[in-house]
mmCIF file with all atom_site columns, C-alpha atoms in Angstrom:
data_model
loop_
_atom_site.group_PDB
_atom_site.id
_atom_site.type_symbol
_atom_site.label_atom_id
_atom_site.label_alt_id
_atom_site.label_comp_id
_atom_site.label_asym_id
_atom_site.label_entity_id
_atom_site.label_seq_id
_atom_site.pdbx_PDB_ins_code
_atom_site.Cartn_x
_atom_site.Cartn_y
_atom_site.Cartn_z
_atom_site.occupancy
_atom_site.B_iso_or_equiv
_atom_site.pdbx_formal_charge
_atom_site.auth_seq_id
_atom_site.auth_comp_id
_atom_site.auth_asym_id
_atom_site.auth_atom_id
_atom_site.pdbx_PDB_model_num
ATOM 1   C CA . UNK A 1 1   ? 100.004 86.232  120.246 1.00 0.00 ? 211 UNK A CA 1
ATOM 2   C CA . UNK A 1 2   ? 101.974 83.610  118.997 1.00 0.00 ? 212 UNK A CA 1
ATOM 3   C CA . UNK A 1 3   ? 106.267 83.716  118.458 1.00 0.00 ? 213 UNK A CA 1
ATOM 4   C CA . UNK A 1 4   ? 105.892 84.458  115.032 1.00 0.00 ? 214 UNK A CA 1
ATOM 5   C CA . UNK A 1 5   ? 103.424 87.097  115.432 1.00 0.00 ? 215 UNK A CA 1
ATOM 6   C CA . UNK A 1 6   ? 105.196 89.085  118.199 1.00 0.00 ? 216 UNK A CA 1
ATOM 7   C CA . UNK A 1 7   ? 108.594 88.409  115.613 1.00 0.00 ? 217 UNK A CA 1
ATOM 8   C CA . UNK A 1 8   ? 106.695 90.467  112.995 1.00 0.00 ? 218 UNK A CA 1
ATOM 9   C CA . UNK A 1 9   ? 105.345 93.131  115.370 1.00 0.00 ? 219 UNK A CA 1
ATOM 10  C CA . UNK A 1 10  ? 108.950 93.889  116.785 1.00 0.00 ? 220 UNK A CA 1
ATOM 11  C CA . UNK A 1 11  ? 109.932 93.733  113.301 1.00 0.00 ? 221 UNK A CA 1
ATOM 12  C CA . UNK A 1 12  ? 106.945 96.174  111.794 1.00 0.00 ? 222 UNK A CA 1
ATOM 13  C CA . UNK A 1 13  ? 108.228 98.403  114.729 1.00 0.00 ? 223 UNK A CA 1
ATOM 14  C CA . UNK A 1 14  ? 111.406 98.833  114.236 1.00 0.00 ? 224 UNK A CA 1
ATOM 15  C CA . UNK A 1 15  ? 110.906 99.293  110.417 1.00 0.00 ? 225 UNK A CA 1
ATOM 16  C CA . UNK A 1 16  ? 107.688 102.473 111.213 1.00 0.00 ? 226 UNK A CA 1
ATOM 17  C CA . UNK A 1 17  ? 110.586 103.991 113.687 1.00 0.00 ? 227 UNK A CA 1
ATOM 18  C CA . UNK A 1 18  ? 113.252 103.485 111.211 1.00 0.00 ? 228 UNK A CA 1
ATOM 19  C CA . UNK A 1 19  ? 111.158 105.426 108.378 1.00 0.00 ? 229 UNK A CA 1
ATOM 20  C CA . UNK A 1 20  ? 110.374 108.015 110.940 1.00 0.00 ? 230 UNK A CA 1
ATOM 21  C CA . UNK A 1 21  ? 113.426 108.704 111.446 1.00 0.00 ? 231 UNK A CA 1
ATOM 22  C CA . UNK A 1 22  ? 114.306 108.725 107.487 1.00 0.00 ? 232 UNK A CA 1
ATOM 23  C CA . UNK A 1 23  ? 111.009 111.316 107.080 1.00 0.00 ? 233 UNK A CA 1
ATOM 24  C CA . UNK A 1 24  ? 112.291 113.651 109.947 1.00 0.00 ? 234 UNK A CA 1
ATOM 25  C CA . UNK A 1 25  ? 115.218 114.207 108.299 1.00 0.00 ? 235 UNK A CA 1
ATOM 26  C CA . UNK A 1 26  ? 113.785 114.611 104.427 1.00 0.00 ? 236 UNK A CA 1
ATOM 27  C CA . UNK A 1 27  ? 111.170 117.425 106.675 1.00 0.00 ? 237 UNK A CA 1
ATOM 28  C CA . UNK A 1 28  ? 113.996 119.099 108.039 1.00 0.00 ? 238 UNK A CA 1
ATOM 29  C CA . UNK A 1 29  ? 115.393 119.235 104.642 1.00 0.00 ? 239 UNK A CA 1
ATOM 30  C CA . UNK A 1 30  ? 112.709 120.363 102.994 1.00 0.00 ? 240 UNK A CA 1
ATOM 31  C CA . UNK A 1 31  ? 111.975 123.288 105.436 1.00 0.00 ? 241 UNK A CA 1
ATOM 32  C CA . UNK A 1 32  ? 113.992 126.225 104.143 1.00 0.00 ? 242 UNK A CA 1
ATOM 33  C CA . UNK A 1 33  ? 113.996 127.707 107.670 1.00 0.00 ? 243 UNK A CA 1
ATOM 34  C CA . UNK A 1 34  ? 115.563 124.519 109.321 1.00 0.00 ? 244 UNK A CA 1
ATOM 35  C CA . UNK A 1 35  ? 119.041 125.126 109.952 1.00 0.00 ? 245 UNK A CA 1
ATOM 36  C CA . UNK A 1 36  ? 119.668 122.244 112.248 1.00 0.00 ? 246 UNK A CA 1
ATOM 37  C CA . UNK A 1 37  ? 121.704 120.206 109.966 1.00 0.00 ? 247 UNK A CA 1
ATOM 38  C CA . UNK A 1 38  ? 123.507 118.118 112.675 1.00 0.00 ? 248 UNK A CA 1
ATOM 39  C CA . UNK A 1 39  ? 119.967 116.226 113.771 1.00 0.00 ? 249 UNK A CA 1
ATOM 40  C CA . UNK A 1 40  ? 119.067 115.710 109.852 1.00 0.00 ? 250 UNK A CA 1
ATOM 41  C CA . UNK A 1 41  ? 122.508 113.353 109.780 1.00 0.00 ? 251 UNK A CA 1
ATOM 42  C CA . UNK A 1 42  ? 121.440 112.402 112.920 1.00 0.00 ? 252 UNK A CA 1
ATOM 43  C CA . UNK A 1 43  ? 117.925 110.987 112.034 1.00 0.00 ? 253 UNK A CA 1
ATOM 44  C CA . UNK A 1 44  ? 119.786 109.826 108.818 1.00 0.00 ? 254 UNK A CA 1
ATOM 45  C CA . UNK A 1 45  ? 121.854 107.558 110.740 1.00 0.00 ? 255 UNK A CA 1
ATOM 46  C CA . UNK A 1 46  ? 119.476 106.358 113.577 1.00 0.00 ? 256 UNK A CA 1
ATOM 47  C CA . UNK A 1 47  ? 117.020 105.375 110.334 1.00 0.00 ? 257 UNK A CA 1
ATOM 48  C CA . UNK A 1 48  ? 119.469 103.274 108.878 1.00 0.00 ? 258 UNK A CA 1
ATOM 49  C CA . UNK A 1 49  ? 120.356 101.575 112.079 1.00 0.00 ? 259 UNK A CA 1
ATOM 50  C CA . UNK A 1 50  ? 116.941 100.714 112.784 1.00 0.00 ? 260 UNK A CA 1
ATOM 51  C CA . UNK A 1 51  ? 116.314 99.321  109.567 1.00 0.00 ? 261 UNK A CA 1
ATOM 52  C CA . UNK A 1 52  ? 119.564 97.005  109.901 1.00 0.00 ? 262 UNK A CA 1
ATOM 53  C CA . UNK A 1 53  ? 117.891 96.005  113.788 1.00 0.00 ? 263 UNK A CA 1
ATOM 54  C CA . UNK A 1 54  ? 114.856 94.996  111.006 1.00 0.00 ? 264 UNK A CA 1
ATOM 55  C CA . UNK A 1 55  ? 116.764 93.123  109.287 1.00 0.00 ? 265 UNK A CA 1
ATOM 56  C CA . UNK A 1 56  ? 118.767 91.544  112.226 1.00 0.00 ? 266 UNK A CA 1
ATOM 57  C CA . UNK A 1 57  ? 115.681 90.898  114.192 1.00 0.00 ? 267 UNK A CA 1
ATOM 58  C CA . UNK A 1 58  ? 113.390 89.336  111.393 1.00 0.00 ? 268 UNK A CA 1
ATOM 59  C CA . UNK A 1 59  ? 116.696 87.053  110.425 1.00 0.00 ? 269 UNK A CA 1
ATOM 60  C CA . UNK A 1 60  ? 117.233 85.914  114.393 1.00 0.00 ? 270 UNK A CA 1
ATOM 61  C CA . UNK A 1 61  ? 120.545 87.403  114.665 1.00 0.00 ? 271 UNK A CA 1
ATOM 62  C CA . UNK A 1 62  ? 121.087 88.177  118.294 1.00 0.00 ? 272 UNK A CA 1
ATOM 63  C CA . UNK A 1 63  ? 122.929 91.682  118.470 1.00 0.00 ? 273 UNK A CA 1
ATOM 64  C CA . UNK A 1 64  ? 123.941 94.226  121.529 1.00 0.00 ? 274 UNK A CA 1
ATOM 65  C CA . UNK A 1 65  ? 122.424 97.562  122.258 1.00 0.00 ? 275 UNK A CA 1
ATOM 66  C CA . UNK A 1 66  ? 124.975 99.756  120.248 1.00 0.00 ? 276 UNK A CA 1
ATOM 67  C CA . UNK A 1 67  ? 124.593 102.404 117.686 1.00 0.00 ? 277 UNK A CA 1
ATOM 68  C CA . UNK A 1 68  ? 127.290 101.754 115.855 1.00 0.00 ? 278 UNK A CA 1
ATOM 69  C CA . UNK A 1 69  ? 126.953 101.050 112.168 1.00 0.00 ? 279 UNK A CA 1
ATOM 70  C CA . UNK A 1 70  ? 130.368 99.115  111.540 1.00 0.00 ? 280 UNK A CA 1
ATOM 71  C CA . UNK A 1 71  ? 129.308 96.605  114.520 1.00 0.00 ? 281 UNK A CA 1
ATOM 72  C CA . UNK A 1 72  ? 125.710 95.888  112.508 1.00 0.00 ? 282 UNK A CA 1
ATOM 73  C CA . UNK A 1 73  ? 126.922 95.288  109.306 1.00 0.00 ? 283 UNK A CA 1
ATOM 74  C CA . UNK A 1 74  ? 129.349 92.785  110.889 1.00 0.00 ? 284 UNK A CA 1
ATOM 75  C CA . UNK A 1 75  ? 126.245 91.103  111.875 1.00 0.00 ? 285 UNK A CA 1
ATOM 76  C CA . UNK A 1 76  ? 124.382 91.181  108.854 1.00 0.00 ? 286 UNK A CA 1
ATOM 77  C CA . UNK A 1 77  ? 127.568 90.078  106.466 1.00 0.00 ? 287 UNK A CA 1
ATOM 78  C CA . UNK A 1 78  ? 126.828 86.673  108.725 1.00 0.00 ? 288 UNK A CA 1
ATOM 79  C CA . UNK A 1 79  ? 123.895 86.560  107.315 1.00 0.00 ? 289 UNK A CA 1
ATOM 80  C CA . UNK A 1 80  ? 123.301 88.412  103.705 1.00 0.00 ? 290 UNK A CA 1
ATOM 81  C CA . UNK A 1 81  ? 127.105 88.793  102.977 1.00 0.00 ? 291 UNK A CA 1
ATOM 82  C CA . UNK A 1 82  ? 126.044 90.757  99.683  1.00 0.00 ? 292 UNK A CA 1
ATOM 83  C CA . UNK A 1 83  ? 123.310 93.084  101.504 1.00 0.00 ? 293 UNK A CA 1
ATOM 84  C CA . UNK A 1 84  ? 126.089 93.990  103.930 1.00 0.00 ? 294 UNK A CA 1
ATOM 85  C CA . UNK A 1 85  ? 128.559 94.602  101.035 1.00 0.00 ? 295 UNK A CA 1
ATOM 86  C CA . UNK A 1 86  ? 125.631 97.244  99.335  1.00 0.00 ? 296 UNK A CA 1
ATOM 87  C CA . UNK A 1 87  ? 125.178 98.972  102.798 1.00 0.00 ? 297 UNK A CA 1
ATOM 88  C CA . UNK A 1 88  ? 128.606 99.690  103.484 1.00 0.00 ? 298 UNK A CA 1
ATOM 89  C CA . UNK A 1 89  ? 128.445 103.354 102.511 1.00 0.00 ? 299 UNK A CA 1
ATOM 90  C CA . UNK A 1 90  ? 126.170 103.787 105.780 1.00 0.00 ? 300 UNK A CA 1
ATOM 91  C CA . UNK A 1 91  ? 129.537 103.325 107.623 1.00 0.00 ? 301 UNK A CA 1
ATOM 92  C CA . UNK A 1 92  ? 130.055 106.993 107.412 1.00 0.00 ? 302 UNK A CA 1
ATOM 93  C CA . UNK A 1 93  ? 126.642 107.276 109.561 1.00 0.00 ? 303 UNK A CA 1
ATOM 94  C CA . UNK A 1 94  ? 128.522 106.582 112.432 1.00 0.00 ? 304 UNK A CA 1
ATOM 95  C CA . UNK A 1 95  ? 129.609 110.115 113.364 1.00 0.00 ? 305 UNK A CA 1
ATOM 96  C CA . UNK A 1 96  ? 126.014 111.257 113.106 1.00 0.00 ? 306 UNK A CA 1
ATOM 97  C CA . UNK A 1 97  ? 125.245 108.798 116.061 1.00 0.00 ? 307 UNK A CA 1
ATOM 98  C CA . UNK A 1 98  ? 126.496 110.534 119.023 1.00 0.00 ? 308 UNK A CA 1
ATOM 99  C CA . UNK A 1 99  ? 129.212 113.345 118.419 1.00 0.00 ? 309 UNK A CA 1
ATOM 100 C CA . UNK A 1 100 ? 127.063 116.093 116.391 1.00 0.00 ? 310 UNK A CA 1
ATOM 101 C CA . UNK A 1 101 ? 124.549 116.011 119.587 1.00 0.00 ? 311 UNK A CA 1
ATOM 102 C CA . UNK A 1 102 ? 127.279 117.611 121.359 1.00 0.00 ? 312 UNK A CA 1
ATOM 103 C CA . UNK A 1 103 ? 127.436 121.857 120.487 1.00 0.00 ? 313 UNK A CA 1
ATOM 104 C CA . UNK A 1 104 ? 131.215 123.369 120.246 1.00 0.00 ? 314 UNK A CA 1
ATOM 105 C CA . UNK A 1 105 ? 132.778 119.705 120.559 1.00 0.00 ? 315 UNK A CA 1
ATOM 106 C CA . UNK A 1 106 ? 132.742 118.963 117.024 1.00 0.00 ? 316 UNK A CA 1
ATOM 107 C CA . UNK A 1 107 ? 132.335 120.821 113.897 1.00 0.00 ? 317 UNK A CA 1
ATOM 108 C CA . UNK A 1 108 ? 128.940 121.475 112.090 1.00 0.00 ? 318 UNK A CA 1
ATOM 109 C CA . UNK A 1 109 ? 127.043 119.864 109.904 1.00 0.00 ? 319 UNK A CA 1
ATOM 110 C CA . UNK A 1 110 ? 126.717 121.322 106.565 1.00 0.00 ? 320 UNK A CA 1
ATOM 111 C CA . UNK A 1 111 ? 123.576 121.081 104.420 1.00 0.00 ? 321 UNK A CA 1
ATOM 112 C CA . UNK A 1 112 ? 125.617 119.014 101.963 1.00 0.00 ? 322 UNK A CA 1
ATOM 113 C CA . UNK A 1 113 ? 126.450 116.836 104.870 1.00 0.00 ? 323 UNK A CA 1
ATOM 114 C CA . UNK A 1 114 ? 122.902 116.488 105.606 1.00 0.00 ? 324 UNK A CA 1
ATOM 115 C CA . UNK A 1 115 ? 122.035 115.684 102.102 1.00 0.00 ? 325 UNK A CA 1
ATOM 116 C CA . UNK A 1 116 ? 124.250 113.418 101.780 1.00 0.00 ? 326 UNK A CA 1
ATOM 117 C CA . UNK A 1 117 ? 123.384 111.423 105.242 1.00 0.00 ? 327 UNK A CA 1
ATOM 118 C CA . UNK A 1 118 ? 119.547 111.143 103.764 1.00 0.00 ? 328 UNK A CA 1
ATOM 119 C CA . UNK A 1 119 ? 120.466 110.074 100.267 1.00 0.00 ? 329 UNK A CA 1
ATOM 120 C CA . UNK A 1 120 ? 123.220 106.943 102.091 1.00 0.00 ? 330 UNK A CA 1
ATOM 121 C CA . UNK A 1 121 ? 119.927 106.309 104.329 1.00 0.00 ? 331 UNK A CA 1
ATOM 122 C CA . UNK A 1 122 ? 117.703 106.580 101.778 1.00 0.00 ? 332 UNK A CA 1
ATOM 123 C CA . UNK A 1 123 ? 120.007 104.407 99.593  1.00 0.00 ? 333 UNK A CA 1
ATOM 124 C CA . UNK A 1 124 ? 120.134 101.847 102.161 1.00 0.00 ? 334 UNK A CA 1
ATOM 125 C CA . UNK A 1 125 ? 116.802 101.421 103.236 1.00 0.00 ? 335 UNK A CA 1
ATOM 126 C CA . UNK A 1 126 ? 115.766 101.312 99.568  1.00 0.00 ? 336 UNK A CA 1
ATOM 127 C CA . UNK A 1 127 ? 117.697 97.904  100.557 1.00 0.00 ? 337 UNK A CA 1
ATOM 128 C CA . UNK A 1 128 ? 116.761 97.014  103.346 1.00 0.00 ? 338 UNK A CA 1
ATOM 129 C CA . UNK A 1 129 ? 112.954 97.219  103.282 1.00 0.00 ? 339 UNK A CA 1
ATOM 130 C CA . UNK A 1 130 ? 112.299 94.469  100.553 1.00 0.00 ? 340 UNK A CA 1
ATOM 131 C CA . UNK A 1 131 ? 114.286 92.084  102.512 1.00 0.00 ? 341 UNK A CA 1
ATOM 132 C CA . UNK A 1 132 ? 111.892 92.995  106.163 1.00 0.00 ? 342 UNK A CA 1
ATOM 133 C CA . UNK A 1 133 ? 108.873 94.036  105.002 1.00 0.00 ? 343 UNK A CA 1
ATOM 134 C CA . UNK A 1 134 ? 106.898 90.685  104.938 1.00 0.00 ? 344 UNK A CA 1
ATOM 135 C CA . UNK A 1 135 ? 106.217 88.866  101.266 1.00 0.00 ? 345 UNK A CA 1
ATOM 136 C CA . UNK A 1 136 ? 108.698 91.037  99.358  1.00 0.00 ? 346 UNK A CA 1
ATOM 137 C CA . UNK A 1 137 ? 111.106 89.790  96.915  1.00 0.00 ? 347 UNK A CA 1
ATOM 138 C CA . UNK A 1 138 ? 114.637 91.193  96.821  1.00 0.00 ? 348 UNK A CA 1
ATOM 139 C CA . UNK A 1 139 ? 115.805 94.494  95.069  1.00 0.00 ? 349 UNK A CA 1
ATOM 140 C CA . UNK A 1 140 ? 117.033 93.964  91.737  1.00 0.00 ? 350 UNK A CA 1
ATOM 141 C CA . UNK A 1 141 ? 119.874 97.269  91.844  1.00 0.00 ? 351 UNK A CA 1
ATOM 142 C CA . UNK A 1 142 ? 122.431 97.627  94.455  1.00 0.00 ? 352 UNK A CA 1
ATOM 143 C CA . UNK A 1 143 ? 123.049 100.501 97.229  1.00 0.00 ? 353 UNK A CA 1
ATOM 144 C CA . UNK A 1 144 ? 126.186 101.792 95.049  1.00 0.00 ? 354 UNK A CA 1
ATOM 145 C CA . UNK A 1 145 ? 123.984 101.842 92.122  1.00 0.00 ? 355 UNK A CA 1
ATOM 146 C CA . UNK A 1 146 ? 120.959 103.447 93.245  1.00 0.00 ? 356 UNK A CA 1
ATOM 147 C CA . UNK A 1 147 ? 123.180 106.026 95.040  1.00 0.00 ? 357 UNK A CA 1
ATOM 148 C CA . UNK A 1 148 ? 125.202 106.126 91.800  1.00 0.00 ? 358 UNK A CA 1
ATOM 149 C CA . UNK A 1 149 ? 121.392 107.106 90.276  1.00 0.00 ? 359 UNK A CA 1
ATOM 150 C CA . UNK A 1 150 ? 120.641 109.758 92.544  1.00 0.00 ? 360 UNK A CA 1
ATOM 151 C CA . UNK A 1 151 ? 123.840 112.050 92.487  1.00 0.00 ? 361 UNK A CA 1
ATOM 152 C CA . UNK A 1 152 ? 123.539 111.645 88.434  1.00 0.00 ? 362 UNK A CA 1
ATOM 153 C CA . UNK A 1 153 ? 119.691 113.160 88.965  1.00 0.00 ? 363 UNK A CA 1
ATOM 154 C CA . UNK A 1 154 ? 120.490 115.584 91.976  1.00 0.00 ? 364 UNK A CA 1
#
């Protein structure tokens, strides 16, 4: 397999886990029995930080083994300084990453919360994904924008 073929795999990887994670949550949501709200933000966030290691990766940006979201976009305002600018509402991921796996330590997740994580990771990787996924051009609206769209529809 050649450098630029193993490049693309990791890439392709990283982009299938990062929609996983993105469709776990939109399940959850969608199952009126599924009360677990706190791993619905949860998969929110790990599917937008996945998709910004896409992103990262495919552009050869070197980057540690941390979850946080504010650390990332540093990284990818190197690179795309206007991608960066339309991802900043996944910022308030962050608290999805680690403290909501932790019962009684920190308050619960509401639905709304939950809604809200998918629609900023939706949002985001609506972004993301025409920039990684191989022969794609650009997107021609903005994260605020398309988030903008989908509270005015939902």
């Amino acid at each position: 397999m050649s450098a630029s073929d193993a490049l693309r795999a990791w890439v392709e990887d990283w982009i299938r886990r990062g929609r996983g994670d993105l469709r776990l949550g939109e399940l959850g949501l969608a199952d009126p029995e599924f009360d677990s709200f706190e791993l619905i933000a949860f998969h929110a966030q790990q599917g937008a930080e996945k998709l910004i290691k896409a992103f990262l990766a495919k552009n050869g940006i070197d980057y540690e083994d941390q979850h946080d979201l504010d650390y990332l976009l540093g990284l990818v305002r190197r690179n795309d300084a206007n991608l960066a600018d339309e991802l900043d509402p996944v910022i308030a991921l962050n608290r999805y990453a680690v403290k909501t796996r932790y019962p009684g330590r920190y308050p619960s997740v509401t639905r709304d919360q939950a809604e809200s994580a998918i629609r900023v990771a939706a949002a985001a990787a609506a972004a993301i994904l025409p920039r990684v996924t191989y022969d794609a051009s650009p997107p021609a609206k903005s994260l605020r924008d398309r988030l903008r769209e989908q509270r005015e529809r939902g």
